[in-house]
Coordinates of C-alpha atoms and ligand atoms in Angstrom, one line a residue:
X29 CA 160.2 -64.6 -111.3
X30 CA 158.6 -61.3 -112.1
X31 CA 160.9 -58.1 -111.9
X32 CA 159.6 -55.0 -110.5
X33 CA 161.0 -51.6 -111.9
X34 CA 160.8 -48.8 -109.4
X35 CA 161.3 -45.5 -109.0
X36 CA 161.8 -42.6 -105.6
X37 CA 160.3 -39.4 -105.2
X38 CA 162.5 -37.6 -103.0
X39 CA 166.2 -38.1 -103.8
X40 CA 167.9 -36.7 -100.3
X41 CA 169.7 -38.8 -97.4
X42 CA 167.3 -41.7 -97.6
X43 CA 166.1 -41.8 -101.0
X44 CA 169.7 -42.1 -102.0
X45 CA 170.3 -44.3 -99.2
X46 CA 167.4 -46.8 -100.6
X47 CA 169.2 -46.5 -104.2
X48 CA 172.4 -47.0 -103.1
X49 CA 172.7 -49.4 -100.0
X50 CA 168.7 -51.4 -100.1
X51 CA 167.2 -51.6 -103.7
X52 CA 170.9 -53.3 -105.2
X53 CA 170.1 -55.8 -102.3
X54 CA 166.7 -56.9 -103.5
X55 CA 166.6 -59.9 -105.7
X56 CA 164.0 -58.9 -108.3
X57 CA 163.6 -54.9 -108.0
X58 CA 165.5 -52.7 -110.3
X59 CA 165.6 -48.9 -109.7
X60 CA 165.0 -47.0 -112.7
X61 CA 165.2 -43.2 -111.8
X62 CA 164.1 -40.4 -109.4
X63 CA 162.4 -37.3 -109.3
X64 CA 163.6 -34.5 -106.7
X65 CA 162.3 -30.8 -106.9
X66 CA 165.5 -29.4 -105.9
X67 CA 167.9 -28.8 -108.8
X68 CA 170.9 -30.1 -107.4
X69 CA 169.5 -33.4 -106.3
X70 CA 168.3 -33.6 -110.1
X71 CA 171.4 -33.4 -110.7
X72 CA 172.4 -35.9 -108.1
X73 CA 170.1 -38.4 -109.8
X74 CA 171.7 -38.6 -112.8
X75 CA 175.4 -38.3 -111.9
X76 CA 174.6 -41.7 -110.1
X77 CA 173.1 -43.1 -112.8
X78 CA 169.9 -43.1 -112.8
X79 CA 166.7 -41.4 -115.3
X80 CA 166.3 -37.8 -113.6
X81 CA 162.6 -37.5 -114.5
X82 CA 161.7 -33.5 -115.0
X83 CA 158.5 -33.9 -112.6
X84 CA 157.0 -35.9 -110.8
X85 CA 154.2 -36.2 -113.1
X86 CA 156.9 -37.7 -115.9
X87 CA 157.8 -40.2 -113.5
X88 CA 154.3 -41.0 -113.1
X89 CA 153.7 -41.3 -116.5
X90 CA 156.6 -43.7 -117.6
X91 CA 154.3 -47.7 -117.6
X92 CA 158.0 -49.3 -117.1
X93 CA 157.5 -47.9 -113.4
X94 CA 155.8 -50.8 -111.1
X95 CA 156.6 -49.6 -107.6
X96 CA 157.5 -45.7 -106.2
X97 CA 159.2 -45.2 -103.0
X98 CA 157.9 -41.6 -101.3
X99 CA 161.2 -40.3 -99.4
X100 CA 160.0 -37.1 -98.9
X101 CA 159.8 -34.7 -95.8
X102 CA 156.7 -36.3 -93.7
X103 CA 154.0 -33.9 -94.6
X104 CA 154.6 -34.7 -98.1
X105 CA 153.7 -38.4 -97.8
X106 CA 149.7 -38.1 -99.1
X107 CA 149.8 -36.4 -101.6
X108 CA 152.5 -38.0 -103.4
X109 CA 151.6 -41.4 -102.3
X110 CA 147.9 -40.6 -103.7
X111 CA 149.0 -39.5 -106.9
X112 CA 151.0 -42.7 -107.2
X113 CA 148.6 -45.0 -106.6
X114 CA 146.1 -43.2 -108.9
X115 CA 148.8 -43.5 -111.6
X116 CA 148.7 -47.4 -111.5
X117 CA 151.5 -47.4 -108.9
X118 CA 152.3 -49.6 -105.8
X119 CA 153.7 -47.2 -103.3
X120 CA 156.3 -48.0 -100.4
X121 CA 156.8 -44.7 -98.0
X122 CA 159.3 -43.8 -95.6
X123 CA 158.4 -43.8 -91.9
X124 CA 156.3 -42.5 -90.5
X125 CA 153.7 -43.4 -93.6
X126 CA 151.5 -40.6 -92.8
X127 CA 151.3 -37.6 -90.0
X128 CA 148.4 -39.1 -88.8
X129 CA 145.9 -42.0 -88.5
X130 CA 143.2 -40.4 -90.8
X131 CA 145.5 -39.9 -93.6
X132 CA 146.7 -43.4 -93.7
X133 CA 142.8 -44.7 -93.8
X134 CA 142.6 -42.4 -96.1
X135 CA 145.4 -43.7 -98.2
X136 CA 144.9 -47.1 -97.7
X137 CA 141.5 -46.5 -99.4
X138 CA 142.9 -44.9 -102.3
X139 CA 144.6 -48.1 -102.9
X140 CA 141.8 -50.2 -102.5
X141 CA 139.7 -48.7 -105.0
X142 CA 143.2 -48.8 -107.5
X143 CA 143.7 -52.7 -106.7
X144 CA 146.9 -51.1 -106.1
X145 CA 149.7 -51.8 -102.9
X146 CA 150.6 -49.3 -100.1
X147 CA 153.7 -50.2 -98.4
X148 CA 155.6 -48.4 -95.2
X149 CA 159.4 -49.0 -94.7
X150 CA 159.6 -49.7 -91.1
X151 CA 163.2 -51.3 -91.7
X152 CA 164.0 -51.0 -87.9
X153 CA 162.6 -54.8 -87.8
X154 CA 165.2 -56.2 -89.1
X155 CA 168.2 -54.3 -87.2
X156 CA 170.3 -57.0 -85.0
X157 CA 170.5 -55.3 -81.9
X158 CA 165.9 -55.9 -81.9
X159 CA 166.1 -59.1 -83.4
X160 CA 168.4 -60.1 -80.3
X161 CA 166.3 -58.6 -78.0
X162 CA 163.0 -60.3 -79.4
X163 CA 164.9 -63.9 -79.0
X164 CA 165.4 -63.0 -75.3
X165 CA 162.1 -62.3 -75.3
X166 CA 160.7 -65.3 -76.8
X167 CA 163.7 -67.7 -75.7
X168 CA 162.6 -66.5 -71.8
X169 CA 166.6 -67.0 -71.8
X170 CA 166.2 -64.3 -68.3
X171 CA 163.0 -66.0 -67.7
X172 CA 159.4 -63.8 -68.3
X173 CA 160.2 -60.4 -69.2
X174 CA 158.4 -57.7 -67.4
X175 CA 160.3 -54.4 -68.1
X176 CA 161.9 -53.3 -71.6
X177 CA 164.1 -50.1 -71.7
X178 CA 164.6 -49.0 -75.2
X179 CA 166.9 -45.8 -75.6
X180 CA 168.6 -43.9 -78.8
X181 CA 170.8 -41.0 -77.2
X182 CA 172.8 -38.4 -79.2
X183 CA 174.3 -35.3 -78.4
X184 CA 173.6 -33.7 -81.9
X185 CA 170.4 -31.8 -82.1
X186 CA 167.5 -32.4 -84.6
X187 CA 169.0 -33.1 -88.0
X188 CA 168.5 -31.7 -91.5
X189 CA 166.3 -28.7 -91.9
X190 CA 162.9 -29.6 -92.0
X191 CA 163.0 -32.0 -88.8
X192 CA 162.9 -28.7 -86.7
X193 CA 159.6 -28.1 -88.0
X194 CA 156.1 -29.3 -86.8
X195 CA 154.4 -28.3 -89.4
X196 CA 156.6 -30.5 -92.2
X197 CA 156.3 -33.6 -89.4
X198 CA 159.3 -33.3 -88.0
X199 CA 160.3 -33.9 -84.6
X200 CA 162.0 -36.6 -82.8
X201 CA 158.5 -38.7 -82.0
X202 CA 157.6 -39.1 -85.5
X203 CA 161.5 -39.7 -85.9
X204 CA 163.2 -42.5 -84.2
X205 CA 160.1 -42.5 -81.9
X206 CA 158.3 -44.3 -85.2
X207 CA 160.6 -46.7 -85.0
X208 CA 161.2 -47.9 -81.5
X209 CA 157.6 -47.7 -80.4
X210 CA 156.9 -49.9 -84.1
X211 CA 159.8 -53.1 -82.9
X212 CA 157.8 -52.8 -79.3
X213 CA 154.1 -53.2 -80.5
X214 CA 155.9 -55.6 -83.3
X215 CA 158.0 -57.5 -80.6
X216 CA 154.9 -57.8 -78.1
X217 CA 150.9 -59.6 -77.9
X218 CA 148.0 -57.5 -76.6
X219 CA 146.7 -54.7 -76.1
X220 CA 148.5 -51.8 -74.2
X221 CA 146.2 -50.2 -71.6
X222 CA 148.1 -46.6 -70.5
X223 CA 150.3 -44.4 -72.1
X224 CA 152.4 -42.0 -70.6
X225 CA 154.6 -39.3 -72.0
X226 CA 156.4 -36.2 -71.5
X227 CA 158.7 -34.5 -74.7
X228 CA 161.7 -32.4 -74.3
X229 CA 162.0 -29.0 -76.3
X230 CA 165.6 -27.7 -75.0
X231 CA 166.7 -26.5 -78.5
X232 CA 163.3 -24.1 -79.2
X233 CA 161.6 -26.3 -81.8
X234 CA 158.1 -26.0 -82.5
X235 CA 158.2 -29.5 -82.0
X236 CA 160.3 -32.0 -79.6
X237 CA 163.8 -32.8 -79.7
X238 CA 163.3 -35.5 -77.5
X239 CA 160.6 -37.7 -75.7
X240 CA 160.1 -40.6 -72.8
X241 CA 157.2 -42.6 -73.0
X242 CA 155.6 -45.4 -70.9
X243 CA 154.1 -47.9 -72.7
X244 CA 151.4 -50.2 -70.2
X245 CA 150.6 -52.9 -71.7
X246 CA 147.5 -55.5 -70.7
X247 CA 149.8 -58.5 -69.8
X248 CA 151.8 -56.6 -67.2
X249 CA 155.0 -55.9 -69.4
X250 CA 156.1 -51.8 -68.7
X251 CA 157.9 -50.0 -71.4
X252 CA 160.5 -47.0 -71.4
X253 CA 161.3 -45.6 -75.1
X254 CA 163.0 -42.7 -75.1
X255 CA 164.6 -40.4 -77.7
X256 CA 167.3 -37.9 -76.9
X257 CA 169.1 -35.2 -78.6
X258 CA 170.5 -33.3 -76.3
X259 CA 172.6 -36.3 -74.4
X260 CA 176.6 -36.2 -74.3
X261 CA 176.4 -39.1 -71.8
X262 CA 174.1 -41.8 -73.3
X263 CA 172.3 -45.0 -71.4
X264 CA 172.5 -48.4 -73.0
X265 CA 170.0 -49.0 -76.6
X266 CA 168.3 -51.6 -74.4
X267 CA 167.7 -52.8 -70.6
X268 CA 165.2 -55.6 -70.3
X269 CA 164.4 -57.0 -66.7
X270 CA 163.0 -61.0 -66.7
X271 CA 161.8 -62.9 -63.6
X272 CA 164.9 -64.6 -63.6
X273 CA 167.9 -62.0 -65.2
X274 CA 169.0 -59.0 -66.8
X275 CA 169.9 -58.1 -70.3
X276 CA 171.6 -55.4 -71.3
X277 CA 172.5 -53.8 -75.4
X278 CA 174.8 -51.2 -75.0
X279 CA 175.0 -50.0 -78.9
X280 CA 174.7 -51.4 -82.3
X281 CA 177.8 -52.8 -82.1
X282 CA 176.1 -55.4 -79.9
X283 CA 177.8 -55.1 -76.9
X284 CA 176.8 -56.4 -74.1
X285 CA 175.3 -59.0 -72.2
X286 CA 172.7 -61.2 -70.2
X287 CA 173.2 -61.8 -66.2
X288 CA 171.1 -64.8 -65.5
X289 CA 170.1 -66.1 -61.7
X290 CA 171.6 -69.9 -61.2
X291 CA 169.2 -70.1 -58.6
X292 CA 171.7 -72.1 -56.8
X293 CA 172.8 -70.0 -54.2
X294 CA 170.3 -68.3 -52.3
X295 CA 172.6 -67.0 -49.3
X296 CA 171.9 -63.5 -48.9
X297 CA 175.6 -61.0 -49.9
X298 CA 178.4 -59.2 -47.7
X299 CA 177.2 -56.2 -46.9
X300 CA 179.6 -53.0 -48.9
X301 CA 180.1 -49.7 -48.1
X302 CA 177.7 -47.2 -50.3
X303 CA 178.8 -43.6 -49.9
X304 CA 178.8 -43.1 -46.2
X305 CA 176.5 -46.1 -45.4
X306 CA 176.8 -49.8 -45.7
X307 CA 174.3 -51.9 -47.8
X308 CA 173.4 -55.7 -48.8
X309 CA 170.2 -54.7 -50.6
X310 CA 172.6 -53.1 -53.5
X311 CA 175.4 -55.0 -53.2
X312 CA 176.1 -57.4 -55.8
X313 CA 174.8 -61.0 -55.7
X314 CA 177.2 -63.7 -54.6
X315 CA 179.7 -65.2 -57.5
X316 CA 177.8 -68.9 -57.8
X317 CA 174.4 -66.7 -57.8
X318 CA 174.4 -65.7 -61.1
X319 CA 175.8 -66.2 -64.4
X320 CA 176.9 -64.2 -67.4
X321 CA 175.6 -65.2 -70.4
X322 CA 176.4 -63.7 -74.2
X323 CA 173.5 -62.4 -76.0
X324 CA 172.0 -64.3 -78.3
X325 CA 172.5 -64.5 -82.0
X326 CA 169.0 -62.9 -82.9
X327 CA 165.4 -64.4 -84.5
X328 CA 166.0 -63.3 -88.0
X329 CA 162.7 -62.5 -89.9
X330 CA 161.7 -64.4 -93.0
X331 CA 163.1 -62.3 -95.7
X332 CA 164.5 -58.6 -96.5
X333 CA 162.1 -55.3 -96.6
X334 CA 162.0 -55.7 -100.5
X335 CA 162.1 -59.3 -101.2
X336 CA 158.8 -59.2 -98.9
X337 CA 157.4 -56.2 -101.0
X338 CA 158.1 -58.3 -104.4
X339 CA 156.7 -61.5 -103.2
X340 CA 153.6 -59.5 -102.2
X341 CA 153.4 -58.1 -105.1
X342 CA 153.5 -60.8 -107.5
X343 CA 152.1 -63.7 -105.1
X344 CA 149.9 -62.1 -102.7
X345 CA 152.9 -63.2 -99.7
X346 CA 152.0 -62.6 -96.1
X347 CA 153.3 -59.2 -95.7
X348 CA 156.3 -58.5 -92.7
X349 CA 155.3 -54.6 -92.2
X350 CA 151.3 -54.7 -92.3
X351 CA 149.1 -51.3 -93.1
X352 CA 146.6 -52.5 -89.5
X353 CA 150.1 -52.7 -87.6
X354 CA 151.2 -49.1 -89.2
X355 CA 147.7 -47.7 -88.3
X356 CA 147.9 -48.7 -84.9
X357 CA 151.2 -47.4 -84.6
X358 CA 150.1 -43.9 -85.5
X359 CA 147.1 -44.1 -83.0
X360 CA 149.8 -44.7 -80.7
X361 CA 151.9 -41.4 -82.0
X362 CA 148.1 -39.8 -81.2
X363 CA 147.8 -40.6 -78.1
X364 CA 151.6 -39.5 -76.9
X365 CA 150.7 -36.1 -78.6
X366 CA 147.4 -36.2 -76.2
X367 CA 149.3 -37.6 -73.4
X368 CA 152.3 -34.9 -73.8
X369 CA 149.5 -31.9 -74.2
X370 CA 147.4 -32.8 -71.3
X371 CA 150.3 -33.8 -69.1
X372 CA 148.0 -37.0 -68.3
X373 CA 148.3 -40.5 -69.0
X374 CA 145.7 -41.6 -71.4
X375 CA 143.9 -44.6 -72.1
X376 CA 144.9 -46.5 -75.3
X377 CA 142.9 -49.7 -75.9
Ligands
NAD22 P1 166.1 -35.2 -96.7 O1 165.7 -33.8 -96.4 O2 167.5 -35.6 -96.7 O3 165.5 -35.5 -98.2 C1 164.2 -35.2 -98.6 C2 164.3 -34.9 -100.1 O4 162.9 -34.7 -100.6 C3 165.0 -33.6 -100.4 O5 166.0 -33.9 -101.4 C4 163.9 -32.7 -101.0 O6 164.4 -31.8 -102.0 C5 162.9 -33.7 -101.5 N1 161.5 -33.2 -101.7 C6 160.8 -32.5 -100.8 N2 159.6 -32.3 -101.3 C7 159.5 -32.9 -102.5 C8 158.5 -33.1 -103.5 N3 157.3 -32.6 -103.3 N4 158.8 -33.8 -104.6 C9 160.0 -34.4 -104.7 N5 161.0 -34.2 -103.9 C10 160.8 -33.5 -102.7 O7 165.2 -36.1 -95.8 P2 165.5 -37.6 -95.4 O8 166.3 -37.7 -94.2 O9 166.0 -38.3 -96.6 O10 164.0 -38.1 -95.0 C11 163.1 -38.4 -96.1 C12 162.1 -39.4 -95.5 O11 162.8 -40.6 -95.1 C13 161.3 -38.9 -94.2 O12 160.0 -39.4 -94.3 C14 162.1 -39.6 -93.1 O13 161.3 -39.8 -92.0 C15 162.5 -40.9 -93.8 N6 163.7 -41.6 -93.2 C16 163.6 -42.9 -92.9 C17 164.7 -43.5 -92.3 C18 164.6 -45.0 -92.0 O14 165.5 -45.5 -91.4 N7 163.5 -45.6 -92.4 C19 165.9 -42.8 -92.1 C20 165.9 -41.5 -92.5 C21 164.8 -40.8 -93.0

């Protein structure tokens, strides 16, 4: 089997994060070194280890170097990615791959012409809590699902330093936005017809702290993803609504649950006292009419983030995270920014 030698451009929370806790797990990728232009993370490189290239034009330069991971603030994706791949490189590059649809075309046509490989870490694929909720999806375990609530709440703020700035793509859309909208148009066929948005900027960013959009899709299903900052109260990761039951995800610890129709019982509840009223609409459905069912154990995907990117690599694999599912992804991100601007919903495909 053929090991790959890489090396990470941008040695801050992720890029040591991807040296540390995902390249050890790959099976045939070995992290040589970094390059980061501020001193202390320089410094950061070498105490852990690693070759602390002088520039990013030494890294660039060293043939042992296969594969470069960009992990650099958004806006600096395209450049460094196209030097890369000019150099002889493959490139992987943190999420979101590019800060907009044009640039990734534009990328993906630098590699072309090198007979080179342009990657985009979309690890979110592979967390439990979506691979739970795509086997509920596909298992029709609360029969056909029509509505999916997908939710990341914190109380926090916007992160770091340059995440408060539009103009170095940050923001919470092209933040955890990248990622939940990504598992949705990963998790589900055709095309989605409206989008819907509206963004949050309590904190006084130039760009959101925050965001709920509607995602319409073709075949009926209705998405909520929304992205919080500013929350001391959160609502559960995931609500999904089927034909025939409930499921609910409360947080990454996986708690939580699926309520499933028996369809046994049919005779209509007590009423109950709501507030200063009485109700059978909301009251809850009789014991013997549903059932409580534990969630799933999850679909898991064929292989890891970088076992797919070797196997790529050195056999031409089917890749997991594909560059026309990452370009469509950021049209998506294009058309919330239109949808948010014009306070409209807009047509997507
Ligand atoms: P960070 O600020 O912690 O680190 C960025 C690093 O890049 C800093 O050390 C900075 O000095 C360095 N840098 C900036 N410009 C550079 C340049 N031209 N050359 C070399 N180094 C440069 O940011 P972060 O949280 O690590 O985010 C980095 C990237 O990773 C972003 O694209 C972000 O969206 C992505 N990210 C992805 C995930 C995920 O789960 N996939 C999670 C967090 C961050």
């Amino acid at each position: 089997m053929k090991e790959l030698t890489m090396a990470i451009v941008g040695y801050g929370g992720m890029g040591s994060y991807h040296a540390h806790a995902l390249i050890p797990d790959a099976a045939h990728i070995h992290l040589k070194g970094a390059f980061d232009i501020d001193p202390a993370r320089q410094q950061a490189i070498a105490d852990d280890g690693f070759v602390s290239y002088p520039s990013y034009g030494a890294l660039l330069a060293d043939p042992e170097i296969d594969l470069v991971l960009v992990a650099t603030p958004n806006d600096r994706h395209k450049p460094l990615a196209i030097q890369a791949l000019n150099a002889g490189k493959h490139v992987i590059s943190e999420k979101p791959a590019m800060m907009s649809p044009a640039e990734l075309e534009e990328v993906l046509a630098v590699a072309k012409d090198a007979h080179r490989e342009f990657f985009t870490h979309q690890n979110r694929r592979w967390d439990p809590d979506f691979r739970v909720i795509t086997e509920i999806v596909e298992s029709h375990s609360i029969g056909d699902v029509f509505r999916i609530e997908s939710r990341v709440h914190g109380a926090n703020g916007i992160p770091g330093d340059w995440r408060h700035y539009a103009k170095y793509g940050g923001g919470m859309i092209r933040d955890w936005g990248v990622h939940l909208l990504d598992q949705l148009l990963f998790l589900l066929d055709g095309p989605i017809s409206r989008v819907t948005a509206e963004t949050s900027t309590i904190l006084g960013n130039d760009c959101d702290d925050g965001f709920t959009v509607r995602l319409d899709f073709a075949s009926g299903i209705r998405c909520v993803v929304e992205v919080g900052t500013t929350n001391f109260i959160s609502l559960p990761r995931w609500y999904v609504k089927g034909t025939k039951g409930t499921a609910e995800i409360i947080d990454w610890d996986l708690a939580g649950e699926q309520v499933i129709a028996t369809g046994v019982d049919t005779t209509a509840p007590a009423p109950i006292r709501a507030g200063v009223g009485l109700t059978k609409t909301m009251a809850p459905p009789a014991e013997n009419a549903v059932r409580h069912a534990a969630l799933p154990a999850g679909t898991p995907l064929a292989e890891s983030f970088y076992d797919n990117v070797h196997d790529v690599i050195t056999a031409g694999a089917a890749r997991i995270v594909k560059n026309e599912e990452v370009l469509r992804l950021l049209r998506l991100i294009d058309a919330i920014f239109q949808a948010t601007e014009t306070g409209q919903s807009v047509g997507f495909e």
